Structure formats: structure tokens, C-alpha cells
CSV table of C-alpha atoms and ligand atoms in Angstrom, one decimal:
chain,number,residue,atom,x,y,z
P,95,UNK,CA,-1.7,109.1,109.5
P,96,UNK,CA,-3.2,105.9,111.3
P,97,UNK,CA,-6.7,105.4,109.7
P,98,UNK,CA,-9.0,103.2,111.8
P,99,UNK,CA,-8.1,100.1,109.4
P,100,UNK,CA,-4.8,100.9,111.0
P,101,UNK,CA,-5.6,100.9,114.7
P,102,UNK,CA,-7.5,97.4,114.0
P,103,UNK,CA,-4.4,95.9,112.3
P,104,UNK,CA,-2.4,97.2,115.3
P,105,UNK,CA,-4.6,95.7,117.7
P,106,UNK,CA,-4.2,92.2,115.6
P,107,UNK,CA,-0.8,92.3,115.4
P,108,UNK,CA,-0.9,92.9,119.7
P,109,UNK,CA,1.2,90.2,121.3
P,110,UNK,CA,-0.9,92.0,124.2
P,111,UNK,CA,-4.5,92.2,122.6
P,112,UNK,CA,-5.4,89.0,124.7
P,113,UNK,CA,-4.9,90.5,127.9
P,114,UNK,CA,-8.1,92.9,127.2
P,115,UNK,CA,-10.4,90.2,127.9
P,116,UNK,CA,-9.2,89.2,131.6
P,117,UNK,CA,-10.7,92.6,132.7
P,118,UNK,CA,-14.3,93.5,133.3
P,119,UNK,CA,-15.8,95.6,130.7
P,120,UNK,CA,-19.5,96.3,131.3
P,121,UNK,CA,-20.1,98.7,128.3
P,122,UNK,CA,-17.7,97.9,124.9
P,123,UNK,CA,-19.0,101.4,123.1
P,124,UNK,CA,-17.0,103.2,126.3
P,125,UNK,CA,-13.9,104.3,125.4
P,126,UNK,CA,-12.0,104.4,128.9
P,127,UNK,CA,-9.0,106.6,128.5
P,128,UNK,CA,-8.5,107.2,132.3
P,129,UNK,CA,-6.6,103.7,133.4
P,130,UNK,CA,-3.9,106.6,134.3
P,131,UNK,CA,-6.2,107.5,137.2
P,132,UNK,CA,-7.9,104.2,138.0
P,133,UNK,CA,-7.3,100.9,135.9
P,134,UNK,CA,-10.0,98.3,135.3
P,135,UNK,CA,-10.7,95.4,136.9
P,136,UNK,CA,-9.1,92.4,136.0
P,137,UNK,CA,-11.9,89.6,136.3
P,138,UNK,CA,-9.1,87.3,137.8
P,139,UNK,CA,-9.8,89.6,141.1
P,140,UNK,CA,-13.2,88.8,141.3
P,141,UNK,CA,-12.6,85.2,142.1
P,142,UNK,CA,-9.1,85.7,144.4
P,143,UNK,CA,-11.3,87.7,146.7
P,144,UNK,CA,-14.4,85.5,146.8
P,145,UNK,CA,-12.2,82.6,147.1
P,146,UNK,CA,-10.4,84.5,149.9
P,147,UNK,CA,-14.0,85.6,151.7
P,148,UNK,CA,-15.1,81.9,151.7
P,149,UNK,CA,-12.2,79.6,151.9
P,150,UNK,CA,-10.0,82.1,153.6
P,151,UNK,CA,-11.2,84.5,156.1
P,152,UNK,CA,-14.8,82.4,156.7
P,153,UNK,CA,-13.1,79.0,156.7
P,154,UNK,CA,-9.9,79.9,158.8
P,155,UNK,CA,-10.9,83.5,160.5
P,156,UNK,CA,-7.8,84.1,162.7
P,157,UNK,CA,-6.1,81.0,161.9
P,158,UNK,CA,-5.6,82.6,158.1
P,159,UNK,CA,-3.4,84.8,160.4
P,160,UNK,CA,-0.6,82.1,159.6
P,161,UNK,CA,-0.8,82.2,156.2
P,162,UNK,CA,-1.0,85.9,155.3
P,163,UNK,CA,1.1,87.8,157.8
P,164,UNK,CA,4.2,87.4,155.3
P,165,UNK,CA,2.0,88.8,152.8
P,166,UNK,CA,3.6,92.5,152.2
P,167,UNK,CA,6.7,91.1,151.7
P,168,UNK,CA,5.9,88.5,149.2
P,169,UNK,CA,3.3,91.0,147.3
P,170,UNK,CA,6.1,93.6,147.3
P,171,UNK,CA,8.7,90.9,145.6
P,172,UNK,CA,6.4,90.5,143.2
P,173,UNK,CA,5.2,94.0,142.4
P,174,UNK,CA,9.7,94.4,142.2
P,175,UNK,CA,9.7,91.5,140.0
P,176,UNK,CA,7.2,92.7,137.7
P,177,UNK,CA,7.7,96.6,137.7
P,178,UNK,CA,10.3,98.0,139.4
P,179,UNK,CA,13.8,95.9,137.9
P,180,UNK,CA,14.0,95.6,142.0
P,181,UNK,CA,15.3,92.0,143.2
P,182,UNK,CA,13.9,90.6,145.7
P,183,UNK,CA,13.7,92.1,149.7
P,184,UNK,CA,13.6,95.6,148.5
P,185,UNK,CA,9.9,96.4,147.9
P,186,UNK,CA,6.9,96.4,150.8
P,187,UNK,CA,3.3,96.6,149.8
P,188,UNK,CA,1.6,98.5,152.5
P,189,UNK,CA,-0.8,102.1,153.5
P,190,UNK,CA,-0.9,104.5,151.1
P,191,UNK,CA,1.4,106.1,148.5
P,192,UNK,CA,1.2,109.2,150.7
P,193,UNK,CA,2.2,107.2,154.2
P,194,UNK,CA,5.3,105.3,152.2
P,195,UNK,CA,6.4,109.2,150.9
P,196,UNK,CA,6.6,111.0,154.1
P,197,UNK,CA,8.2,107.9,155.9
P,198,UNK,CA,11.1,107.6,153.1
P,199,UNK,CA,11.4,110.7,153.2
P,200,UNK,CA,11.8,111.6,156.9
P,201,UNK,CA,14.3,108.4,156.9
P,202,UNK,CA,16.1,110.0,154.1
P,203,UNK,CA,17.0,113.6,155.7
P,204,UNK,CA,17.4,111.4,158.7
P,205,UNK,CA,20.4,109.6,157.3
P,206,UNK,CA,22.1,113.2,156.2
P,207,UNK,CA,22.5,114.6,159.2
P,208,UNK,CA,23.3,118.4,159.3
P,209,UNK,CA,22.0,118.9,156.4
P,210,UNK,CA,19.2,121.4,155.8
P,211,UNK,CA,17.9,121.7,153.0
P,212,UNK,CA,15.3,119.7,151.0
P,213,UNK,CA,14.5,120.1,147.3
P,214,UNK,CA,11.0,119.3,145.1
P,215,UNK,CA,9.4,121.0,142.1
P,216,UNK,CA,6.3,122.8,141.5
P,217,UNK,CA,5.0,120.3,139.0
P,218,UNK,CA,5.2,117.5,141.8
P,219,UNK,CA,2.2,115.8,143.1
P,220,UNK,CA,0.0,117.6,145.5
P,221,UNK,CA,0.8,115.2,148.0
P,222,UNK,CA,4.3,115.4,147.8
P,223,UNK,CA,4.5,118.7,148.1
P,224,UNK,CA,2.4,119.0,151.1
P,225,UNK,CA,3.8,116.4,152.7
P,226,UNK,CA,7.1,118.3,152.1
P,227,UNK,CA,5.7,121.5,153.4
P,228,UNK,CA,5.1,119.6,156.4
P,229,UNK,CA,8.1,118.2,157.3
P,230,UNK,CA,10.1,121.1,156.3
P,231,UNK,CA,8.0,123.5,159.3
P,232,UNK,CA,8.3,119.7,161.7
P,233,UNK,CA,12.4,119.7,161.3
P,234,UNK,CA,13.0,123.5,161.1
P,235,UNK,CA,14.2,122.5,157.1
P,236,UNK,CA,14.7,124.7,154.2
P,237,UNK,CA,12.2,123.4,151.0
P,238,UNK,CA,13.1,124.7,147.8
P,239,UNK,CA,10.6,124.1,145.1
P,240,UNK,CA,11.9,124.5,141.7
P,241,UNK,CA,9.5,126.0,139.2
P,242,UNK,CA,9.6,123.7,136.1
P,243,UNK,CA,6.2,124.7,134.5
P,244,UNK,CA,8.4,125.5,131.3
P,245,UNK,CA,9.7,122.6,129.0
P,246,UNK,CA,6.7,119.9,129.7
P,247,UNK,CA,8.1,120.1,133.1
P,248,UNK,CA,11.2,117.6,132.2
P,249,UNK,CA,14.2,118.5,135.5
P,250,UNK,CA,17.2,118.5,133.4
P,251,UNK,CA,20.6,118.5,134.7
P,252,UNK,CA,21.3,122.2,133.9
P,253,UNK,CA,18.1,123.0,135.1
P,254,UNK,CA,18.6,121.1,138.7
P,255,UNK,CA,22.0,121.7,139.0
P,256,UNK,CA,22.6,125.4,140.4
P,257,UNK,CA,20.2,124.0,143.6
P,258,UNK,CA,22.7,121.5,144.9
P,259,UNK,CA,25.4,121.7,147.1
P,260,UNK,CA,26.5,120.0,150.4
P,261,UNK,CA,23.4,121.1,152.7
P,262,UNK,CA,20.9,119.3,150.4
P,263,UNK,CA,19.5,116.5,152.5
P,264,UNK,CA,17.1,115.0,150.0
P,265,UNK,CA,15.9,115.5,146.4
P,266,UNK,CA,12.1,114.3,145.4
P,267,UNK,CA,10.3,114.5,141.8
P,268,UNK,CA,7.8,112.3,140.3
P,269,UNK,CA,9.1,109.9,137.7
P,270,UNK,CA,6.5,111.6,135.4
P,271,UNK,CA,4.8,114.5,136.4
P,272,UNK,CA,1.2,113.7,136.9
P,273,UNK,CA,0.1,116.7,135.1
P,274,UNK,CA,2.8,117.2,131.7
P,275,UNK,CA,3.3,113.5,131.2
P,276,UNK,CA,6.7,114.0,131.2
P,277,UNK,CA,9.6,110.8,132.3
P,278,UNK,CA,12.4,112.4,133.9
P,279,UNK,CA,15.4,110.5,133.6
P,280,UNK,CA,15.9,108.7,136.5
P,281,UNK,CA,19.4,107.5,136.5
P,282,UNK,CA,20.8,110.7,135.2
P,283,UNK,CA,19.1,113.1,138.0
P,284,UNK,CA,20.2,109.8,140.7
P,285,UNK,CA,23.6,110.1,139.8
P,286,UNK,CA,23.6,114.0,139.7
P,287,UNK,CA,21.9,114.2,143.3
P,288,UNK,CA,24.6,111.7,144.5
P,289,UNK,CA,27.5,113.4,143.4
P,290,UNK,CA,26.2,116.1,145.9
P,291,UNK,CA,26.2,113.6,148.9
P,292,UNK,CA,22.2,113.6,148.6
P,293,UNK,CA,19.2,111.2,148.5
P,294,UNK,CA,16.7,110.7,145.8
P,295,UNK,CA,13.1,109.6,146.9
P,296,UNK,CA,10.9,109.1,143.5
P,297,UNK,CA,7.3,108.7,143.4
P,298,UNK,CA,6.3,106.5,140.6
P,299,UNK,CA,2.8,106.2,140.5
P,300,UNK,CA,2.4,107.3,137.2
P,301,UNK,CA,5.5,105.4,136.1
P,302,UNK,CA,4.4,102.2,137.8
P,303,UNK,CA,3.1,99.3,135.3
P,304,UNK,CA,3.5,101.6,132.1
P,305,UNK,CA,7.5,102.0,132.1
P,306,UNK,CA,10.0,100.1,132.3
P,307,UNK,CA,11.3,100.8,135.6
P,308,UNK,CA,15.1,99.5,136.9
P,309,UNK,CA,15.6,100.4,140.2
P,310,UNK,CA,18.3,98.3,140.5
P,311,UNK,CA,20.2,98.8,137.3
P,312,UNK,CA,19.6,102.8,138.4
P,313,UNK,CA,21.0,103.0,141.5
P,314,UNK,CA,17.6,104.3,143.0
P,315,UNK,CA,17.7,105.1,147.0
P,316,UNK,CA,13.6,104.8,147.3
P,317,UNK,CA,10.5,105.4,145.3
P,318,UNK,CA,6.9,104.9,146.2
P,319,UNK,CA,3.8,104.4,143.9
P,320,UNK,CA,0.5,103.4,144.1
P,321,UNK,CA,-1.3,99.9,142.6
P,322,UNK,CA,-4.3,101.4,141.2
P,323,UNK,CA,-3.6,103.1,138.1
P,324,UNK,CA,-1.7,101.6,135.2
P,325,UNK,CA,-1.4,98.3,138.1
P,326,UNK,CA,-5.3,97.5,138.1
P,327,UNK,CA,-5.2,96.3,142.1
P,328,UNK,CA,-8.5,98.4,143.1
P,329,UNK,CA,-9.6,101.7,144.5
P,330,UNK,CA,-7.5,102.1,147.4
P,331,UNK,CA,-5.3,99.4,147.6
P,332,UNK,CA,-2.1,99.3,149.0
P,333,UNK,CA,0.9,101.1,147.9
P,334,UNK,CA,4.7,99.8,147.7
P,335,UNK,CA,7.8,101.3,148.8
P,336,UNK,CA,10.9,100.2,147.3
P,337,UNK,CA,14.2,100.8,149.8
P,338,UNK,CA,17.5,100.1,148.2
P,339,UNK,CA,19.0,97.0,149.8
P,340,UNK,CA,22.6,99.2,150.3
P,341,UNK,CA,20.6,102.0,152.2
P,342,UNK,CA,18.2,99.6,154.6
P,343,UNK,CA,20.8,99.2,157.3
P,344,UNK,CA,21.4,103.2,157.6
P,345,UNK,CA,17.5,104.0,157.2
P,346,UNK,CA,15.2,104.9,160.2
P,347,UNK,CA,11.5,104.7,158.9
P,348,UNK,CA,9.5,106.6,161.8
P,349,UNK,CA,6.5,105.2,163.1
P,350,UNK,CA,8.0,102.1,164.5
P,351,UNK,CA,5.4,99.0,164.3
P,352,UNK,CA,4.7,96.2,165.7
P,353,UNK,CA,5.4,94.5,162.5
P,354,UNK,CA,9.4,95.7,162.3
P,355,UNK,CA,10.1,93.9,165.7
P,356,UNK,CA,12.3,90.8,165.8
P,357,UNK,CA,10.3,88.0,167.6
P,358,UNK,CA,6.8,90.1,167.2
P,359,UNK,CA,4.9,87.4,169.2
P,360,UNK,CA,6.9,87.4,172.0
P,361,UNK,CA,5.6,91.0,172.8
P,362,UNK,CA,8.6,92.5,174.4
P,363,UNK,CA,9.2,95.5,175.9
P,364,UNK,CA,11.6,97.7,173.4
P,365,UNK,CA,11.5,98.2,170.2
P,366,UNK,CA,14.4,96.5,168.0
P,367,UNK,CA,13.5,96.4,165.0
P,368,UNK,CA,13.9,93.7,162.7
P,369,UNK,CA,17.0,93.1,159.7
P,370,UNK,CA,15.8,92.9,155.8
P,371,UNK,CA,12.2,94.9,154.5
P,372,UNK,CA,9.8,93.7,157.3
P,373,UNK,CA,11.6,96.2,159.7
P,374,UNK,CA,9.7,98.7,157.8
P,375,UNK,CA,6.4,97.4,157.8
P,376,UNK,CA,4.2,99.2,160.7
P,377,UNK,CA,1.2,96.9,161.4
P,378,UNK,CA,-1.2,94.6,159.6
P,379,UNK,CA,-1.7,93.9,156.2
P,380,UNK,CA,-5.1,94.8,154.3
P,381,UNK,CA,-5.6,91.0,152.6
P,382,UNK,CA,-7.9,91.7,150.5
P,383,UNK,CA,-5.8,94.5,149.1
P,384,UNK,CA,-3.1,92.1,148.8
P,385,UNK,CA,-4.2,89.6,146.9
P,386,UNK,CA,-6.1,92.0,144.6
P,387,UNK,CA,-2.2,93.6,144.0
P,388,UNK,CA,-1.3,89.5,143.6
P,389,UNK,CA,-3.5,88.9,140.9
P,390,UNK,CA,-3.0,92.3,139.2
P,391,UNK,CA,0.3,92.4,139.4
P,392,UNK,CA,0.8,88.7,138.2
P,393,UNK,CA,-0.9,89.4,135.4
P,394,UNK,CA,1.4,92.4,134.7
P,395,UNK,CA,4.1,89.4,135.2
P,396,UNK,CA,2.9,87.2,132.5
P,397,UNK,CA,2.7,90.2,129.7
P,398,UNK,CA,6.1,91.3,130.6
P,399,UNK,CA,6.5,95.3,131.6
P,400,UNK,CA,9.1,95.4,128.7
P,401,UNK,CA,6.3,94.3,126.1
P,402,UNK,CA,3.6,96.7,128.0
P,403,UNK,CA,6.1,99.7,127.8
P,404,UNK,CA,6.3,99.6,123.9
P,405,UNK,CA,2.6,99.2,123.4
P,406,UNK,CA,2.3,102.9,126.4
P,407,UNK,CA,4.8,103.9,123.5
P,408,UNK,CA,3.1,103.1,120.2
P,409,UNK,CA,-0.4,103.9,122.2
P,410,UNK,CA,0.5,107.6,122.5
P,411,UNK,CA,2.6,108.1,119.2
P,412,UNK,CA,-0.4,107.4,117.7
P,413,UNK,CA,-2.4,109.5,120.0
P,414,UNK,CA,0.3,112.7,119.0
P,415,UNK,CA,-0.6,112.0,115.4
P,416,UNK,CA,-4.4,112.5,115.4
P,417,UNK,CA,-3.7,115.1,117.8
P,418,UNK,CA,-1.9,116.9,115.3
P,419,UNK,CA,-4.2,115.8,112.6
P,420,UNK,CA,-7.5,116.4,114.1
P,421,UNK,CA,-7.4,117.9,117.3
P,422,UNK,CA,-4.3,120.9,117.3
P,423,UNK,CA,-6.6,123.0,114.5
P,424,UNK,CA,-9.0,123.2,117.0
P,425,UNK,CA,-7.3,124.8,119.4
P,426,UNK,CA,-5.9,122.2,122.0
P,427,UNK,CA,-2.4,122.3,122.4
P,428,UNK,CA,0.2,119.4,123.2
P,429,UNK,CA,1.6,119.7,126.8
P,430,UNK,CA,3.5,116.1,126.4
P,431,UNK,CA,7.1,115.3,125.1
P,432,UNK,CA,7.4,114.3,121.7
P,433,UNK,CA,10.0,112.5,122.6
P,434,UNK,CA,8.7,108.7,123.2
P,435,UNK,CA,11.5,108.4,125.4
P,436,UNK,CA,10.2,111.2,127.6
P,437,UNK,CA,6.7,109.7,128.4
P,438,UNK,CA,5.0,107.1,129.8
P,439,UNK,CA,1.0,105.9,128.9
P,440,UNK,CA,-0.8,109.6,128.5
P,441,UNK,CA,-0.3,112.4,127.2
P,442,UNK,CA,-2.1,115.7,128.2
P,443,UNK,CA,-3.7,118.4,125.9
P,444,UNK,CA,-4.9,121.9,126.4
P,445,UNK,CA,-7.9,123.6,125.8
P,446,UNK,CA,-9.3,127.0,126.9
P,447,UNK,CA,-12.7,124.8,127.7
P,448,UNK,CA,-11.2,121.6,128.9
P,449,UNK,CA,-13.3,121.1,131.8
P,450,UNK,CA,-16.7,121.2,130.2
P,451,UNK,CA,-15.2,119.3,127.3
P,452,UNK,CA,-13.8,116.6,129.4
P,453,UNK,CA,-17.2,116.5,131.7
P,454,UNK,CA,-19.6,116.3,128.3
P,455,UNK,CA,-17.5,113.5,126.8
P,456,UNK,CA,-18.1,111.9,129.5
P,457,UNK,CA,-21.8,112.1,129.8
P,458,UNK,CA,-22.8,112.3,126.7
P,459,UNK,CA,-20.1,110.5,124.6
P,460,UNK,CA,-19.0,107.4,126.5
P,461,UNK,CA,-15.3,108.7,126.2
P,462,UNK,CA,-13.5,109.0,129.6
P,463,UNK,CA,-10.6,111.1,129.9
P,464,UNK,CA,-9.7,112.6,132.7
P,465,UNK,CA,-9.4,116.5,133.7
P,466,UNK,CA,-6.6,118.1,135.7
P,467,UNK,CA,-7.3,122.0,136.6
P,468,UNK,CA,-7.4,124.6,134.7
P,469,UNK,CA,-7.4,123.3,131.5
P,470,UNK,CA,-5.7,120.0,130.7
P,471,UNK,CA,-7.2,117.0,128.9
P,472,UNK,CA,-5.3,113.5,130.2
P,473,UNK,CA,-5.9,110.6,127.8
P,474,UNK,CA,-4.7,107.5,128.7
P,475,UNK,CA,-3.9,103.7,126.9
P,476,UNK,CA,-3.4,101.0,129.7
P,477,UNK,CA,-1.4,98.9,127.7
P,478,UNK,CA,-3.0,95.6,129.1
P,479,UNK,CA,-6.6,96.6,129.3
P,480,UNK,CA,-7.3,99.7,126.2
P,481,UNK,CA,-7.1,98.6,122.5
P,482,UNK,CA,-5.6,100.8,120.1
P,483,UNK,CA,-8.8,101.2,118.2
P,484,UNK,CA,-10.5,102.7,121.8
P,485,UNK,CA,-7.9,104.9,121.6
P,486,UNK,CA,-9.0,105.8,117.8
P,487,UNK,CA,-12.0,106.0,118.6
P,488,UNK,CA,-12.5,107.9,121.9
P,489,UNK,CA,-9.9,110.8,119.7
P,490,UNK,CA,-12.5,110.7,116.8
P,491,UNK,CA,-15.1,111.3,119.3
P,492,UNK,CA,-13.2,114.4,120.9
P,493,UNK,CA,-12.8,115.3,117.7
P,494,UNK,CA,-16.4,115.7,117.2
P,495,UNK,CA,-17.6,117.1,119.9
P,496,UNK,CA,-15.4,119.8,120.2
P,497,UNK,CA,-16.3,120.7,116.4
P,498,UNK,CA,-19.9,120.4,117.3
P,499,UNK,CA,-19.6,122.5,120.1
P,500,UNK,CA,-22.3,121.2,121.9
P,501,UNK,CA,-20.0,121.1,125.6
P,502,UNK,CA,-20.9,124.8,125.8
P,503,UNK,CA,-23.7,124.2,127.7
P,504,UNK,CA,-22.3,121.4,130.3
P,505,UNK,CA,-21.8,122.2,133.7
P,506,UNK,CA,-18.9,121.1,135.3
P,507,UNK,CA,-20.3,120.7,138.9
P,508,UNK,CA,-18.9,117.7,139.8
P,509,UNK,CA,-17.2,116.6,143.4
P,510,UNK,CA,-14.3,114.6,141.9
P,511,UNK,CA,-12.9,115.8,138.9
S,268,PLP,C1,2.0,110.9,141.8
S,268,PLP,C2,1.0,110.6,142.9
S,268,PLP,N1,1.5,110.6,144.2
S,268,PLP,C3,0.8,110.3,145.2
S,268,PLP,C4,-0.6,110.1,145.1
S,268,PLP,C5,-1.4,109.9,146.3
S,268,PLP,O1,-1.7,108.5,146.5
S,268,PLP,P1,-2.4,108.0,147.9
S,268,PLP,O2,-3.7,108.6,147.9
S,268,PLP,O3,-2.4,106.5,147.7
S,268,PLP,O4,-1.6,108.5,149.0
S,268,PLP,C6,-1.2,110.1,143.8
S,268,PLP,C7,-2.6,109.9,143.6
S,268,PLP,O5,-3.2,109.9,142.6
S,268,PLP,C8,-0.3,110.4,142.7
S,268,PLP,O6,-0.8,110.5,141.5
């Protein structure tokens, strides 16, 4: 099993251990093990945005105008370039994961007329599903949700299967399930949706910046994902859409903007909407969330999501071994694949008293994982930004306290969990 002497030798033999300096790190006793939920803060941010408040927006107020109004289609090339296998003209960076999902997904039921049926599993992202509910009692649609609790969650062919047929409109699952940790297989379930005359919308913001994602080489219709988590672009900042460039001339995005119409200055009277990805945008860019995505996301460029991947993969293989080791004789239980190919940078664990676990770690050990309801553990490595020995450490500390069993006394008040 990997000793500490191990996690330091791993961390020396990093070709990515230099990265872990370019982010702010106010306390280096805390083991953060929640970049799955919000990443770090690369200190490369710090000066785009001053730079930005004082040369940009100060010097040139609306002026700037002339330089940044491209900006969500450049940002979105680059956040294809460096995560998504997407060429360029394909991805948008713009509103919120939430916005970019219900839009692709109207525009895909949209462009399967007559069909009524849409399709989404239980383990899917509150949002999604939601949003799903909604448009299901807007259109008059059918919404199946599949109940995958069993397996880690995975959809497999056999499993998805017996649902489709030829009044299926539109299929959506997370490319890993926020709670499980589990990958799905992306090209596979594509393909399978397809051969039913369907379309696929994927939400990768787990996925995003910690797999190596190929839209292209896939044959994905759309995903969406967020920039905050594994992609370290800030609280809040923008989220990406990624529209096939085969499907762009059949797809009707509602909420028609300002910002799709050919000739937008000239003001005119109708709506036609614009060729290529800005005939999706609605209306004006955040900047500062921009270039916070720019400098994250070049980042992610340099280290190469192919390098980051195997690190997410070696981060939790080791993470499965001292939780076999250590933490499965004390009662937690391993929600996770095994399988490396199967997940992405966490993995989750159970435990009957997860949430006052989770919370004491965090107050009194300076480990932060994160704590899904009713009983699930997440522990994250953000390939770029954790170390393999913070991972060591923040499981030998788990380790700990639960033996102690000094959490019995926490309380787990506490608005965001
Ligand atoms: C899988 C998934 N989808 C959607 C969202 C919602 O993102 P937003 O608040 O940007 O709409 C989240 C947020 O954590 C998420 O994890």
C-alpha cells in the first residue's frame, strides 16, 4: 500500500507538481479535497483581473466594448481546445450551466419533431432534472427517469436500452454522476441514442478539466459544464455550451438575443439570427468572468488535459487503496467504480455519520471534503492544484478522526453543505 514516502516520491516524479504553485494557497496544513466542488485560485487570475480593472475597464470604459465583445467565442475555443477534443466554433462560454442545459435541451426536442418523449436518470444533477420536469409540463412531454441508484449509477447499454424507441426526443445524463463518481461511456450511450433517431445533451461539469473529453472524436450532439470546479475560473463564472458543428444549422436555441443577430449594431427590426456559435449567444458577456476562464483554462492548456487525466487517475487509485486499507474497517463503504476507466477526480464513500464527519473534519482538522445528502463523503484530487501527499494526508486524518470518534458531538447546522 502507498506509504507517505510513497505519496512524496509520487509528487516528485509529477511532470504536474509545478502547477501547484500558480494557485493561492493561504494555509499549507489544509488539505482541500473539494476542487470537485470549487477549484482554487490560480494566482495568474489575480493579476488578469486587476490588469483588466485598471488598464481595461478604467482606462477604456465603453471603448473596451471593441475589444471584448468577441470574447465568448474566443474563451469557448479555448475552453474546446483544452477540454472538450472540440475544434474550434463549437463551444460558447456564457450564463450559467443551468441556462446552457435548458436551452440545448429545448433546441434538441425542437429539432425531433413529433416526438414525445424525453429521457434522464434519477442520479442526474438536481438541475437537470428540474429543469427537465419543467419543460416536460411546458411542451405537454413524457419524462422518463430511469432509476440507476444500483451499479455506482453507471447507464449501460442493457440498462438504457428497453427505454428507446422512435418517440424519444432527447436523452440527457451527466458524464459522471455528481454523486457515485461514476464516467459513463460517452461514445457508446451517443451511438446507442442515435441509432434510435435521438439526441444526446451531456452535462459535464464533473467531467470538465479532469477527463479527457473528445467531443469531436465522440460524435457528441451538446454538452454543458461549468468552469468552477476541476477548471479553477471562480465562483460563478461562466459556463460553456458545446453545439456540434453538424447540428448548428438545424438547432433553434430559444431566447433569441441580441447577440445572435447578423449586423447587431445596425439594430433592425427582426430577428435573423447569425451563421456559426455567436447565433447562440443571448447578450453580453461577463468580462471579468471571461478572462478569469482565459487564464484558468490556459493554464489547463499548458499541462495538457491528457497528462491531468492520469494524475485524476493515479490520485484516486491511490485514494481506493487507503480506503480499503484504513478506512473500509471502519465502516465507510466505496460508492465509486473500481474501474479507473469508470471515474473521473473523486471518489465518494459512505458512512452512517457522514455529515457530522465531513462538518468536524472540516472545523477541527483542516481536511475539506465535501458532503452530498444522506450520507456520502466526496474527496477530491484536482490534478493541477492537490499534491498526492494532501491527498495522503487529508485520508490519514479521516482516518483518525473517525477512530477517535470525537465528530459525535458536531453539529451539522450549516446553510451550504
Ligand atoms: C452536474 C451539474 N450540473 C449543473 C450544475 C449547476 O450549475 P449552475 O449553478 O452553474 O447552473 C452543477 C453545479 O454544481 C452540477 O454539478
Amino acid at each position: 500500500m502507498t506509504s507517505r514516502a510513497d505519496a512524496l516520491a509520487l509528487d516528485a516524479a509529477d511532470p504536474l507538481a509545478g502547477f501547484r504553485d500558480k494557485f493561492v494557497i493561504t494555509d499549507p496544513d489544509t488539505c482541500y479535497l473539494d476542487g470537485n466542488s470549487l477549484g482554487r485560485l490560480p494566482k495568474a487570475t489575480i493579476e488578469t483581473v486587476n490588469d483588466f480593472l485598471i488598464n481595461g475597464w478604467a482606462a477604456k470604459v465603453v471603448d473596451g466594448w471593441a475589444d471584448w465583445i468577441d470574447m465568448a467565442e474566443s474563451v469557448g475555443d479555448l475552453i474546446g481546445r483544452a477540454t472538450l477534443g472540440a475544434a474550434a466554433g463549437q463551444v460558447l462560454a456564457m450564463d450559467t450551466t443551468s441556462v446552457n442545459f435548458y436551452r440545448a435541451c429545448r433546441a434538441a426536442i425542437t429539432a425531433r419533431p413529433g416526438r414525445k418523449t424525453i429521457i434522464t436518470d434519477e442520479a442526474n444533477f438536481p438541475t437537470d432534472r428540474y429543469i427537465m420536469q419543467g419543460i416536460a409540463d411546458e411542451l405537454g412531454l413524457t419524462l422518463v427517469t430511469i432509476q440507476n441508484e444500483l451499479d455506482a449509477e453507471l447507464i449501460t447499454p442493457e440498462l438504457l436500452t428497453p427505454y428507446l424507441n422512435d418517440d424519444v426526443a432527447l436523452v440527457t445524463f451527466s458524464v459522471i454522476a455528481y454523486r457515485s463518481g461514476a464516467l459513463q461511456d460517452v461514445p457508446t450511450i451517443t451511438k446507442l441514442v442515435h441509432d434510435h433517431g435521438a439526441l444526446v445533451v451531456w452535462d459535464a461539469s464533473h467531467a470538465v478539466g479532469a477527463v479527457d473529453l473528445r467531443c469531436d472524436e465522440w460524435n457528441v450532439d451538446l454538452m454543458v459544464g461549468c468552469t468552477y470546479k476541476y477548471c479553477n475560473s471562480g465562483p460563478g463564472s461562466p459556463a460553456w455550451v458545446y453545439i456540434a458543428k453538424r447540428l448548428q444549422p438545424e438547432l433553434d436555441f430559444p431566447i433569441h438575443g441580441w447577440f445572435a443577430q447578423r449586423n447587431q449594431f445596425e439594430m433592425g427590426s427582426q430577428f435573423e439570427q447569425i451563421d456559426g456559435m455567436r447565433g447562440f449567444q443571448i447578450a453580453s458577456p461577463s468580462i471579468i468572468g471571461l478572462l478569469s476562464i482565459e487564464s484558468a483554462f490556459t493554464m489547463i492548456e499548458d499541462a495538457r488535459i491528457s497528462n491531468i487525466s492520469a494524475k485524476a487517475s493515479r490520485g484516486t487509485d491511490m485514494m481506493i487503496e487507503l480506503f480499503d486499507e484504513w478506512l473500509a474497517p471502519l465502516g465507510y463503504t466505496l460508492v465509486t467504480p473500481r474501474d479507473a476507466q469508470r471515474r473521473g477526480g473523486h471518489i465518494t464513500i459512505h458512512h452512517p455519520d457522514a455529515a457530522q464527519i465531513a462538518r468536524g473534519l472540516r472545523i477541527h482538522k483542516n481536511v475539506i471534503p465535501d458532503y452530498r445528502e444522506p450520507s456520502s463523503i466526496r474527496v477530491a484530487i484536482s490534478p493541477l492544484a492537490t499534491s498526492y501527499v494532501e491527498v495522503w494526508d487529508g485520508f490519514e486524518r479521516i482516518r483518525d478522526y473517525t477512530m477517535s470518534g470525537e465528530y459525535k458531538t458536531v453539529s451539522t447546522d450549516s446553510k451550504v453543505t
